[in-house]
Amino acid sequence: MGIMDADHFSLFMTPLSVFHLPDMDDVNEELTARLLAEAELSRGVMRSNIGGWHSVPDLSRRPEPCYRALLQIVVDRVREVHDRVVEAAGLPPSPPFLYGVQGWAMVMRDGDYATLHDHADAHWSVVYYADAGDADPEMHPHSGLLAFVDSRRTGRSIVGLDLFPTTFTVRPHTGALVVFPGFLQHYVHCYRGERPRVSISCNVQLESAHRPG
């Protein structure tokens, strides 16, 4: 019997990108100082966070240079990921888009975590770590991990072989920026550290730059 021709496909790709931003020390220090001070004065809001402080989602409207600089980076990196996914799918280049951004901050202290959730109303979502804290990964290997869950319905596992893992984790570090589709469910493992962990999340919507009429 001859060798049969075959077509092989990787179905339902879910892109995830982790950028490591250099030269952000000054921006990170200002973001961290401002957000820690605000967390002392404001009760914040409750969303998926269990413990911790969650700001109101108004960071995209704040005029301070540290917020403006980070949000421009968010848009640039989301555009880069979007264009790469379009190209990989063999689609024609996207038309010009306007990028609408909604941003909020999270301050986690020892024992805080976030439950499983998604941002399905957004095309893309972003997490940035202005200060990833000081948890010891040897003592607390799962501390503060950002965990993503396979959005597909899972099937029967193969004993002894994790062929189709259902969870992927990212270990936060200061200066890391994570970009993923808004529909992708995720949660945050319990943070264990003495220094507060300060992160900024964004939802990004794409709208046509061409106005009708």
PDB file of C-alpha atoms in Angstrom:
ATOM      1  CA  MET A   1       0.000   0.000   0.000  1.00  0.00           C
ATOM      2  CA  GLY A   2       1.386   3.403  -0.947  1.00  0.00           C
ATOM      3  CA  ILE A   3       1.623   6.381   1.342  1.00  0.00           C
ATOM      4  CA  MET A   4      -1.667   8.248   1.358  1.00  0.00           C
ATOM      5  CA  ASP A   5      -1.855  11.989   0.955  1.00  0.00           C
ATOM      6  CA  ALA A   6      -3.281  13.784   3.973  1.00  0.00           C
ATOM      7  CA  ASP A   7      -4.228  17.284   4.980  1.00  0.00           C
ATOM      8  CA  HIS A   8      -3.567  18.290   8.595  1.00  0.00           C
ATOM      9  CA  PHE A   9      -5.172  21.259  10.339  1.00  0.00           C
ATOM     10  CA  SER A  10      -4.815  22.969  13.720  1.00  0.00           C
ATOM     11  CA  LEU A  11      -8.373  24.044  14.356  1.00  0.00           C
ATOM     12  CA  PHE A  12      -9.766  26.992  16.297  1.00  0.00           C
ATOM     13  CA  MET A  13      -6.541  28.817  17.030  1.00  0.00           C
ATOM     14  CA  THR A  14      -6.566  31.030  20.127  1.00  0.00           C
ATOM     15  CA  PRO A  15      -3.708  33.548  19.971  1.00  0.00           C
ATOM     16  CA  LEU A  16      -1.949  34.742  23.100  1.00  0.00           C
ATOM     17  CA  SER A  17       1.069  37.060  23.139  1.00  0.00           C
ATOM     18  CA  VAL A  18       3.334  38.055  26.020  1.00  0.00           C
ATOM     19  CA  PHE A  19       5.459  41.145  25.386  1.00  0.00           C
ATOM     20  CA  HIS A  20       8.379  42.105  27.594  1.00  0.00           C
ATOM     21  CA  LEU A  21       8.507  45.899  27.565  1.00  0.00           C
ATOM     22  CA  PRO A  22      11.938  47.509  28.088  1.00  0.00           C
ATOM     23  CA  ASP A  23      12.675  50.992  29.407  1.00  0.00           C
ATOM     24  CA  MET A  24       9.481  51.200  31.461  1.00  0.00           C
ATOM     25  CA  ASP A  25      11.020  51.803  34.891  1.00  0.00           C
ATOM     26  CA  ASP A  26       9.930  55.433  35.222  1.00  0.00           C
ATOM     27  CA  VAL A  27       6.414  54.725  33.919  1.00  0.00           C
ATOM     28  CA  ASN A  28       6.072  51.687  36.197  1.00  0.00           C
ATOM     29  CA  GLU A  29       7.203  53.630  39.258  1.00  0.00           C
ATOM     30  CA  GLU A  30       4.730  56.436  38.603  1.00  0.00           C
ATOM     31  CA  LEU A  31       1.854  54.065  37.839  1.00  0.00           C
ATOM     32  CA  THR A  32       2.552  52.045  40.967  1.00  0.00           C
ATOM     33  CA  ALA A  33       2.840  55.093  43.226  1.00  0.00           C
ATOM     34  CA  ARG A  34      -0.342  56.683  41.897  1.00  0.00           C
ATOM     35  CA  LEU A  35      -2.409  53.497  42.062  1.00  0.00           C
ATOM     36  CA  LEU A  36      -1.250  52.481  45.536  1.00  0.00           C
ATOM     37  CA  ALA A  37      -2.100  55.958  46.821  1.00  0.00           C
ATOM     38  CA  GLU A  38      -5.522  55.813  45.143  1.00  0.00           C
ATOM     39  CA  ALA A  39      -6.183  52.376  46.632  1.00  0.00           C
ATOM     40  CA  GLU A  40      -5.722  53.878  50.096  1.00  0.00           C
ATOM     41  CA  LEU A  41      -8.341  56.549  49.438  1.00  0.00           C
ATOM     42  CA  SER A  42     -10.920  54.738  47.312  1.00  0.00           C
ATOM     43  CA  ARG A  43     -12.974  51.628  48.062  1.00  0.00           C
ATOM     44  CA  GLY A  44     -12.845  50.614  44.408  1.00  0.00           C
ATOM     45  CA  VAL A  45     -15.304  48.142  42.918  1.00  0.00           C
ATOM     46  CA  MET A  46     -15.865  44.384  43.068  1.00  0.00           C
ATOM     47  CA  ARG A  47     -15.761  42.373  39.861  1.00  0.00           C
ATOM     48  CA  SER A  48     -13.994  39.017  39.577  1.00  0.00           C
ATOM     49  CA  ASN A  49     -11.548  39.989  42.341  1.00  0.00           C
ATOM     50  CA  ILE A  50     -11.719  38.263  45.707  1.00  0.00           C
ATOM     51  CA  GLY A  51      -9.976  40.710  47.955  1.00  0.00           C
ATOM     52  CA  GLY A  52      -7.655  43.290  46.478  1.00  0.00           C
ATOM     53  CA  TRP A  53      -8.552  46.674  45.071  1.00  0.00           C
ATOM     54  CA  HIS A  54     -10.161  47.151  41.644  1.00  0.00           C
ATOM     55  CA  SER A  55     -10.301  50.711  40.326  1.00  0.00           C
ATOM     56  CA  VAL A  56     -13.160  52.171  38.370  1.00  0.00           C
ATOM     57  CA  PRO A  57     -12.556  51.607  34.625  1.00  0.00           C
ATOM     58  CA  ASP A  58     -11.569  55.173  33.749  1.00  0.00           C
ATOM     59  CA  LEU A  59      -7.815  54.906  33.135  1.00  0.00           C
ATOM     60  CA  SER A  60      -8.181  55.670  29.427  1.00  0.00           C
ATOM     61  CA  ARG A  61      -9.611  59.096  30.325  1.00  0.00           C
ATOM     62  CA  ARG A  62      -6.840  60.098  32.720  1.00  0.00           C
ATOM     63  CA  PRO A  63      -4.490  62.816  31.423  1.00  0.00           C
ATOM     64  CA  GLU A  64      -1.303  61.929  33.321  1.00  0.00           C
ATOM     65  CA  PRO A  65       1.604  61.003  31.003  1.00  0.00           C
ATOM     66  CA  CYS A  66       2.149  57.590  32.616  1.00  0.00           C
ATOM     67  CA  TYR A  67      -1.379  56.491  31.670  1.00  0.00           C
ATOM     68  CA  ARG A  68      -1.173  58.013  28.185  1.00  0.00           C
ATOM     69  CA  ALA A  69       2.160  56.298  27.513  1.00  0.00           C
ATOM     70  CA  LEU A  70       0.925  52.871  28.596  1.00  0.00           C
ATOM     71  CA  LEU A  71      -2.341  53.112  26.673  1.00  0.00           C
ATOM     72  CA  GLN A  72      -0.492  54.019  23.478  1.00  0.00           C
ATOM     73  CA  ILE A  73       1.660  50.923  23.953  1.00  0.00           C
ATOM     74  CA  VAL A  74      -1.486  48.846  24.503  1.00  0.00           C
ATOM     75  CA  VAL A  75      -2.975  50.023  21.215  1.00  0.00           C
ATOM     76  CA  ASP A  76       0.296  49.467  19.342  1.00  0.00           C
ATOM     77  CA  ARG A  77       0.737  45.927  20.658  1.00  0.00           C
ATOM     78  CA  VAL A  78      -2.912  44.973  20.063  1.00  0.00           C
ATOM     79  CA  ARG A  79      -2.631  46.273  16.500  1.00  0.00           C
ATOM     80  CA  GLU A  80       0.520  44.197  16.042  1.00  0.00           C
ATOM     81  CA  VAL A  81      -1.137  41.018  17.340  1.00  0.00           C
ATOM     82  CA  HIS A  82      -4.290  41.630  15.310  1.00  0.00           C
ATOM     83  CA  ASP A  83      -2.339  42.126  12.082  1.00  0.00           C
ATOM     84  CA  ARG A  84      -0.249  39.015  12.743  1.00  0.00           C
ATOM     85  CA  VAL A  85      -3.372  36.882  13.276  1.00  0.00           C
ATOM     86  CA  VAL A  86      -4.994  38.262  10.122  1.00  0.00           C
ATOM     87  CA  GLU A  87      -1.873  37.449   8.107  1.00  0.00           C
ATOM     88  CA  ALA A  88      -1.586  33.932   9.581  1.00  0.00           C
ATOM     89  CA  ALA A  89      -5.209  33.254   8.640  1.00  0.00           C
ATOM     90  CA  GLY A  90      -4.461  34.147   5.016  1.00  0.00           C
ATOM     91  CA  LEU A  91      -6.921  37.039   5.058  1.00  0.00           C
ATOM     92  CA  PRO A  92      -6.434  40.338   3.239  1.00  0.00           C
ATOM     93  CA  PRO A  93      -5.041  43.178   5.369  1.00  0.00           C
ATOM     94  CA  SER A  94      -7.603  44.696   7.696  1.00  0.00           C
ATOM     95  CA  PRO A  95      -9.126  48.059   6.814  1.00  0.00           C
ATOM     96  CA  PRO A  96      -8.197  50.986   9.075  1.00  0.00           C
ATOM     97  CA  PHE A  97      -9.647  50.626  12.556  1.00  0.00           C
ATOM     98  CA  LEU A  98     -10.220  52.950  15.473  1.00  0.00           C
ATOM     99  CA  TYR A  99      -9.130  51.380  18.751  1.00  0.00           C
ATOM    100  CA  GLY A 100     -11.361  52.102  21.727  1.00  0.00           C
ATOM    101  CA  VAL A 101      -9.753  51.293  25.086  1.00  0.00           C
ATOM    102  CA  GLN A 102     -11.284  50.890  28.540  1.00  0.00           C
ATOM    103  CA  GLY A 103      -8.728  50.448  31.314  1.00  0.00           C
ATOM    104  CA  TRP A 104      -8.709  49.713  35.041  1.00  0.00           C
ATOM    105  CA  ALA A 105      -6.174  48.808  37.714  1.00  0.00           C
ATOM    106  CA  MET A 106      -5.896  46.002  40.237  1.00  0.00           C
ATOM    107  CA  VAL A 107      -3.853  45.977  43.437  1.00  0.00           C
ATOM    108  CA  MET A 108      -3.431  42.524  44.959  1.00  0.00           C
ATOM    109  CA  ARG A 109      -2.021  41.819  48.381  1.00  0.00           C
ATOM    110  CA  ASP A 110      -1.222  38.559  50.111  1.00  0.00           C
ATOM    111  CA  GLY A 111      -4.196  36.188  49.843  1.00  0.00           C
ATOM    112  CA  ASP A 112      -6.021  37.999  47.008  1.00  0.00           C
ATOM    113  CA  TYR A 113      -7.071  36.278  43.788  1.00  0.00           C
ATOM    114  CA  ALA A 114      -9.525  36.526  40.870  1.00  0.00           C
ATOM    115  CA  THR A 115     -12.201  34.028  39.882  1.00  0.00           C
ATOM    116  CA  LEU A 116     -12.846  32.587  36.414  1.00  0.00           C
ATOM    117  CA  HIS A 117     -14.222  35.186  34.004  1.00  0.00           C
ATOM    118  CA  ASP A 118     -13.892  36.602  30.512  1.00  0.00           C
ATOM    119  CA  HIS A 119     -14.233  39.948  28.727  1.00  0.00           C
ATOM    120  CA  ALA A 120     -16.444  38.692  25.917  1.00  0.00           C
ATOM    121  CA  ASP A 121     -17.699  42.180  25.023  1.00  0.00           C
ATOM    122  CA  ALA A 122     -14.155  43.125  23.952  1.00  0.00           C
ATOM    123  CA  HIS A 123     -12.369  42.092  20.767  1.00  0.00           C
ATOM    124  CA  TRP A 124      -9.017  41.989  22.587  1.00  0.00           C
ATOM    125  CA  SER A 125      -8.009  42.165  26.242  1.00  0.00           C
ATOM    126  CA  VAL A 126      -4.710  43.141  27.838  1.00  0.00           C
ATOM    127  CA  VAL A 127      -3.013  42.778  31.221  1.00  0.00           C
ATOM    128  CA  TYR A 128       0.093  44.784  32.098  1.00  0.00           C
ATOM    129  CA  TYR A 129       2.197  44.368  35.239  1.00  0.00           C
ATOM    130  CA  ALA A 130       3.557  47.653  36.560  1.00  0.00           C
ATOM    131  CA  ASP A 131       4.829  45.808  39.642  1.00  0.00           C
ATOM    132  CA  ALA A 132       4.527  42.009  39.729  1.00  0.00           C
ATOM    133  CA  GLY A 133       5.217  41.905  43.469  1.00  0.00           C
ATOM    134  CA  ASP A 134       7.755  39.825  45.369  1.00  0.00           C
ATOM    135  CA  ALA A 135       6.300  36.331  45.724  1.00  0.00           C
ATOM    136  CA  ASP A 136       8.886  33.550  46.030  1.00  0.00           C
ATOM    137  CA  PRO A 137       8.161  31.045  43.210  1.00  0.00           C
ATOM    138  CA  GLU A 138      10.024  28.273  45.049  1.00  0.00           C
ATOM    139  CA  MET A 139       7.951  28.698  48.196  1.00  0.00           C
ATOM    140  CA  HIS A 140       4.694  29.511  46.364  1.00  0.00           C
ATOM    141  CA  PRO A 141       4.980  28.132  42.808  1.00  0.00           C
ATOM    142  CA  HIS A 142       1.425  29.117  41.817  1.00  0.00           C
ATOM    143  CA  SER A 143       1.410  32.556  43.414  1.00  0.00           C
ATOM    144  CA  GLY A 144      -0.384  35.092  41.238  1.00  0.00           C
ATOM    145  CA  LEU A 145      -0.216  33.003  38.066  1.00  0.00           C
ATOM    146  CA  LEU A 146      -2.501  34.199  35.272  1.00  0.00           C
ATOM    147  CA  ALA A 147      -4.324  31.066  34.111  1.00  0.00           C
ATOM    148  CA  PHE A 148      -6.154  30.742  30.782  1.00  0.00           C
ATOM    149  CA  VAL A 149      -8.780  28.030  30.271  1.00  0.00           C
ATOM    150  CA  ASP A 150      -9.504  26.248  26.986  1.00  0.00           C
ATOM    151  CA  SER A 151     -12.789  27.733  25.792  1.00  0.00           C
ATOM    152  CA  ARG A 152     -13.782  24.549  23.962  1.00  0.00           C
ATOM    153  CA  ARG A 153     -15.768  21.718  25.514  1.00  0.00           C
ATOM    154  CA  THR A 154     -13.259  19.212  26.914  1.00  0.00           C
ATOM    155  CA  GLY A 155     -13.285  15.516  26.123  1.00  0.00           C
ATOM    156  CA  ARG A 156     -11.968  12.319  27.634  1.00  0.00           C
ATOM    157  CA  SER A 157      -8.372  12.491  28.789  1.00  0.00           C
ATOM    158  CA  ILE A 158      -5.651   9.985  27.843  1.00  0.00           C
ATOM    159  CA  VAL A 159      -4.138   8.398  30.934  1.00  0.00           C
ATOM    160  CA  GLY A 160      -0.521   9.435  31.401  1.00  0.00           C
ATOM    161  CA  LEU A 161      -0.519  11.845  28.465  1.00  0.00           C
ATOM    162  CA  ASP A 162      -1.545  15.491  28.658  1.00  0.00           C
ATOM    163  CA  LEU A 163      -2.088  15.664  24.906  1.00  0.00           C
ATOM    164  CA  PHE A 164      -4.747  18.381  24.983  1.00  0.00           C
ATOM    165  CA  PRO A 165      -4.113  20.506  28.092  1.00  0.00           C
ATOM    166  CA  THR A 166      -7.048  22.615  29.225  1.00  0.00           C
ATOM    167  CA  THR A 167      -5.127  25.334  31.097  1.00  0.00           C
ATOM    168  CA  PHE A 168      -2.195  27.552  30.179  1.00  0.00           C
ATOM    169  CA  THR A 169      -0.495  29.768  32.754  1.00  0.00           C
ATOM    170  CA  VAL A 170       1.591  32.930  32.504  1.00  0.00           C
ATOM    171  CA  ARG A 171       3.930  33.877  35.342  1.00  0.00           C
ATOM    172  CA  PRO A 172       3.696  37.661  35.775  1.00  0.00           C
ATOM    173  CA  HIS A 173       6.809  39.773  35.854  1.00  0.00           C
ATOM    174  CA  THR A 174       7.218  43.525  35.991  1.00  0.00           C
ATOM    175  CA  GLY A 175       7.017  44.963  32.473  1.00  0.00           C
ATOM    176  CA  ALA A 176       5.080  42.024  30.988  1.00  0.00           C
ATOM    177  CA  LEU A 177       2.117  42.847  28.749  1.00  0.00           C
ATOM    178  CA  VAL A 178      -0.270  40.014  27.816  1.00  0.00           C
ATOM    179  CA  VAL A 179      -2.658  40.265  24.832  1.00  0.00           C
ATOM    180  CA  PHE A 180      -5.473  37.744  24.290  1.00  0.00           C
ATOM    181  CA  PRO A 181      -8.979  37.550  22.762  1.00  0.00           C
ATOM    182  CA  GLY A 182     -11.675  38.932  25.040  1.00  0.00           C
ATOM    183  CA  PHE A 183     -13.638  35.673  24.960  1.00  0.00           C
ATOM    184  CA  LEU A 184     -10.805  33.648  26.527  1.00  0.00           C
ATOM    185  CA  GLN A 185     -11.690  32.685  30.091  1.00  0.00           C
ATOM    186  CA  HIS A 186      -9.047  33.277  32.722  1.00  0.00           C
ATOM    187  CA  TYR A 187      -8.441  33.581  36.450  1.00  0.00           C
ATOM    188  CA  VAL A 188      -5.629  34.563  38.811  1.00  0.00           C
ATOM    189  CA  HIS A 189      -4.152  32.216  41.396  1.00  0.00           C
ATOM    190  CA  CYS A 190      -3.919  33.420  44.977  1.00  0.00           C
ATOM    191  CA  TYR A 191      -1.099  35.957  45.294  1.00  0.00           C
ATOM    192  CA  ARG A 192       1.448  35.329  48.054  1.00  0.00           C
ATOM    193  CA  GLY A 193       3.838  38.202  48.626  1.00  0.00           C
ATOM    194  CA  GLU A 194       4.661  41.053  50.962  1.00  0.00           C
ATOM    195  CA  ARG A 195       4.820  43.796  48.326  1.00  0.00           C
ATOM    196  CA  PRO A 196       1.508  44.656  46.607  1.00  0.00           C
ATOM    197  CA  ARG A 197       1.141  43.504  43.031  1.00  0.00           C
ATOM    198  CA  VAL A 198      -0.063  46.282  40.706  1.00  0.00           C
ATOM    199  CA  SER A 199      -1.537  45.442  37.315  1.00  0.00           C
ATOM    200  CA  ILE A 200      -3.530  47.288  34.671  1.00  0.00           C
ATOM    201  CA  SER A 201      -6.120  45.615  32.458  1.00  0.00           C
ATOM    202  CA  CYS A 202      -7.698  46.890  29.269  1.00  0.00           C
ATOM    203  CA  ASN A 203     -10.532  45.932  26.965  1.00  0.00           C
ATOM    204  CA  VAL A 204     -10.001  46.962  23.349  1.00  0.00           C
ATOM    205  CA  GLN A 205     -12.748  47.396  20.752  1.00  0.00           C
ATOM    206  CA  LEU A 206     -12.092  47.747  17.035  1.00  0.00           C
ATOM    207  CA  GLU A 207     -14.373  49.982  14.999  1.00  0.00           C
ATOM    208  CA  SER A 208     -14.168  50.954  11.348  1.00  0.00           C
ATOM    209  CA  ALA A 209     -12.300  54.189  10.753  1.00  0.00           C
ATOM    210  CA  HIS A 210     -14.592  54.939   7.807  1.00  0.00           C
ATOM    211  CA  ARG A 211     -17.713  56.719   8.906  1.00  0.00           C
ATOM    212  CA  PRO A 212     -20.872  55.889   6.900  1.00  0.00           C
ATOM    213  CA  GLY A 213     -22.156  58.623   4.638  1.00  0.00           C
TER     214      GLY A 213
END
